[in-house]
Amino acid sequence: MPELPEVETTRRGIESSVVGHGIAKVIVREPRLRWRVPKQLPELAAGQRVVQLRRRAKYLVFDLERGSMILHLGMSGSLRVLPSATPPSMHDHVDIVMDTGLCLRFNDPRRFGSLLWTDGDPLQHKLLKSLAPEPLSDEFHGEYLARAAKGRSVAIKQLIMNGQVVVGVGNIYASEALFRAGVRPRRSAGRLKRPEFDALVKSIKAVLSDAIREGGTTLRDYINPEGMPGYFRQKLYVYERTKDPCRVCKTPIKHLVQGQRSTYFCPQCQK
């Protein structure tokens, strides 16, 4: 599934091709995504200029002159910038055709993504209004995470993956951040000390920033807007490296399952 760095990489990759340009038309070949594409969306969007392109958690928000489109890549979705005359391939469900002759093409093999419309403030849309702070924002800091963990016995990895605590810290990046912070994933969140929360927040921000800089992580279907994979996988310390030597201490990386998700850690570097 595309995680926050992949979505942010997508936003940055397509921004210059859409912001400030007009939408000539929207072609919906398959409206049956996670939620059905609103029938009126093509008519509402056509002829409007894209004022800005924002990301909130894993959602992309296309702010038009009147109203906004809210897009989610789902489990396997991708956005590509292509010449509008490029013939569609299988699973190319939506084209946002720009007045420049380019189109933004949404491909989603599993159809778990979505494209919705709102006339109001998109950040108050029911899917976005209750989201927790962004991990790269100033709102997310050690004191905040310590307060969220206070009195809770849940494992720290589960806490930082909880979208009601902080958005966009997916499985890969949670494992990597915990390694960098030297914290074992199964430790009770309420038992961490304040310096450990500070270190963990710092590591989460660093891991996500590094992944964005490398264009995301190559995982299954993910490609960036230029059709290339992300390269952060080559720099992973623990994720999917079971029994491989730790890049720091050479101890074999261990694997366990938490909340039905694979977790990887170094038994020597993480305490």
Short mmCIF file of C-alpha atoms in Angstrom, two decimals, residues 13-141:
data_model
loop_
_atom_site.label_atom_id
_atom_site.label_comp_id
_atom_site.label_asym_id
_atom_site.label_seq_id
_atom_site.Cartn_x
_atom_site.Cartn_y
_atom_site.Cartn_z
CA GLY A 13 5.76 14.80 -8.80
CA ILE A 14 2.45 15.94 -10.27
CA GLU A 15 2.18 19.42 -8.71
CA SER A 16 3.78 21.40 -11.52
CA SER A 17 1.66 19.64 -14.13
CA VAL A 18 -1.66 20.51 -12.51
CA VAL A 19 -1.42 23.57 -10.24
CA GLY A 20 -2.23 26.76 -12.12
CA HIS A 21 -3.61 24.83 -15.10
CA GLY A 22 -7.19 24.26 -16.17
CA ILE A 23 -9.04 20.97 -16.29
CA ALA A 24 -10.35 20.35 -19.79
CA LYS A 25 -12.36 17.28 -18.80
CA VAL A 26 -12.47 14.32 -16.45
CA ILE A 27 -12.90 10.88 -18.00
CA VAL A 28 -14.26 8.21 -15.65
CA ARG A 29 -13.94 4.74 -17.18
CA GLU A 30 -14.70 2.84 -13.99
CA PRO A 31 -16.64 4.67 -11.25
CA ARG A 32 -16.80 1.66 -8.93
CA LEU A 33 -13.85 2.41 -6.68
CA ARG A 34 -13.89 2.06 -2.89
CA TRP A 35 -16.66 4.61 -3.01
CA ARG A 36 -18.36 5.31 -6.30
CA VAL A 37 -16.99 8.34 -8.13
CA PRO A 38 -19.77 10.98 -7.93
CA LYS A 39 -21.65 11.10 -11.20
CA GLN A 40 -21.52 14.91 -11.29
CA LEU A 41 -17.76 15.17 -10.62
CA PRO A 42 -16.65 15.46 -14.28
CA GLU A 43 -19.15 18.25 -14.91
CA LEU A 44 -18.21 20.09 -11.71
CA ALA A 45 -14.45 19.91 -12.34
CA ALA A 46 -14.34 20.64 -16.08
CA GLY A 47 -13.34 24.18 -16.97
CA GLN A 48 -11.90 24.93 -13.53
CA ARG A 49 -8.33 25.81 -12.65
CA VAL A 50 -6.39 23.83 -10.04
CA VAL A 51 -5.48 26.41 -7.39
CA GLN A 52 -3.38 24.18 -5.15
CA LEU A 53 -2.59 20.54 -4.45
CA ARG A 54 -2.35 19.47 -0.81
CA ARG A 55 -1.76 16.24 1.06
CA ARG A 56 -3.57 15.35 4.28
CA ALA A 57 -2.44 12.00 5.66
CA LYS A 58 -2.66 9.70 2.61
CA TYR A 59 -5.26 11.84 0.81
CA LEU A 60 -4.48 14.24 -2.03
CA VAL A 61 -6.68 17.33 -2.14
CA PHE A 62 -7.06 19.14 -5.47
CA ASP A 63 -8.39 22.59 -4.61
CA LEU A 64 -10.20 24.08 -7.60
CA GLU A 65 -11.67 27.55 -7.97
CA ARG A 66 -14.97 26.17 -6.68
CA GLY A 67 -14.87 22.93 -4.74
CA SER A 68 -12.24 20.24 -4.28
CA MET A 69 -11.47 16.71 -5.43
CA ILE A 70 -10.23 14.31 -2.74
CA LEU A 71 -8.21 11.36 -4.00
CA HIS A 72 -6.85 8.31 -2.18
CA LEU A 73 -4.50 5.84 -3.86
CA GLY A 74 -5.90 2.87 -1.94
CA MET A 75 -3.92 -0.37 -1.78
CA SER A 76 -2.30 -0.33 -5.21
CA GLY A 77 -3.16 2.94 -6.91
CA SER A 78 -0.83 5.29 -8.76
CA LEU A 79 -1.04 8.62 -10.57
CA ARG A 80 0.94 9.21 -13.77
CA VAL A 81 1.35 12.35 -15.85
CA LEU A 82 0.99 11.37 -19.52
CA PRO A 83 0.15 12.93 -22.88
CA SER A 84 -3.64 12.93 -23.02
CA ALA A 85 -3.59 10.93 -26.27
CA THR A 86 -1.86 7.98 -24.59
CA PRO A 87 -4.16 4.93 -24.94
CA PRO A 88 -5.46 3.71 -21.58
CA SER A 89 -4.27 0.40 -20.18
CA MET A 90 -6.06 -2.08 -17.96
CA HIS A 91 -7.05 -0.57 -14.61
CA ASP A 92 -6.69 3.03 -15.86
CA HIS A 93 -9.95 4.12 -14.27
CA VAL A 94 -9.83 7.94 -14.35
CA ASP A 95 -8.14 10.61 -16.48
CA ILE A 96 -7.98 14.23 -15.34
CA VAL A 97 -7.23 15.89 -18.66
CA MET A 98 -5.49 19.26 -18.39
CA ASP A 99 -5.68 22.12 -20.88
CA THR A 100 -1.94 21.69 -21.49
CA GLY A 101 -2.40 18.44 -23.42
CA LEU A 102 -1.29 16.34 -20.47
CA CYS A 103 -3.49 14.15 -18.33
CA LEU A 104 -3.28 12.83 -14.82
CA ARG A 105 -4.11 9.12 -15.06
CA PHE A 106 -5.30 7.14 -12.05
CA ASN A 107 -4.53 3.42 -12.22
CA ASP A 108 -5.87 1.18 -9.46
CA PRO A 109 -5.86 -2.61 -10.01
CA ARG A 110 -7.65 -3.44 -6.75
CA ARG A 111 -10.07 -0.50 -6.88
CA PHE A 112 -9.58 0.33 -3.19
CA GLY A 113 -8.74 3.93 -4.04
CA SER A 114 -11.25 6.74 -4.25
CA LEU A 115 -12.02 10.04 -5.97
CA LEU A 116 -14.60 12.21 -4.25
CA TRP A 117 -15.94 15.76 -4.51
CA THR A 118 -16.75 18.37 -1.89
CA ASP A 119 -18.13 21.90 -2.23
CA GLY A 120 -17.04 22.86 1.28
CA ASP A 121 -13.75 22.95 3.18
CA PRO A 122 -12.10 19.64 2.24
CA LEU A 123 -10.36 19.43 5.61
CA GLN A 124 -13.83 19.27 7.18
CA HIS A 125 -14.91 16.39 4.95
CA LYS A 126 -16.00 13.37 7.00
CA LEU A 127 -12.91 11.41 5.90
CA LEU A 128 -10.46 14.14 6.93
CA LYS A 129 -11.92 16.20 9.76
CA SER A 130 -11.04 13.80 12.59
CA LEU A 131 -7.52 12.94 11.46
CA ALA A 132 -4.68 13.23 13.95
CA PRO A 133 -1.63 15.51 13.53
CA GLU A 134 0.74 15.11 10.61
CA PRO A 135 4.00 13.41 11.65
CA LEU A 136 6.14 16.06 9.94
CA SER A 137 4.26 18.96 11.53
CA ASP A 138 5.23 20.98 14.60
CA GLU A 139 2.13 19.60 16.35
CA PHE A 140 3.77 16.19 16.55
CA HIS A 141 6.48 16.26 19.23
#
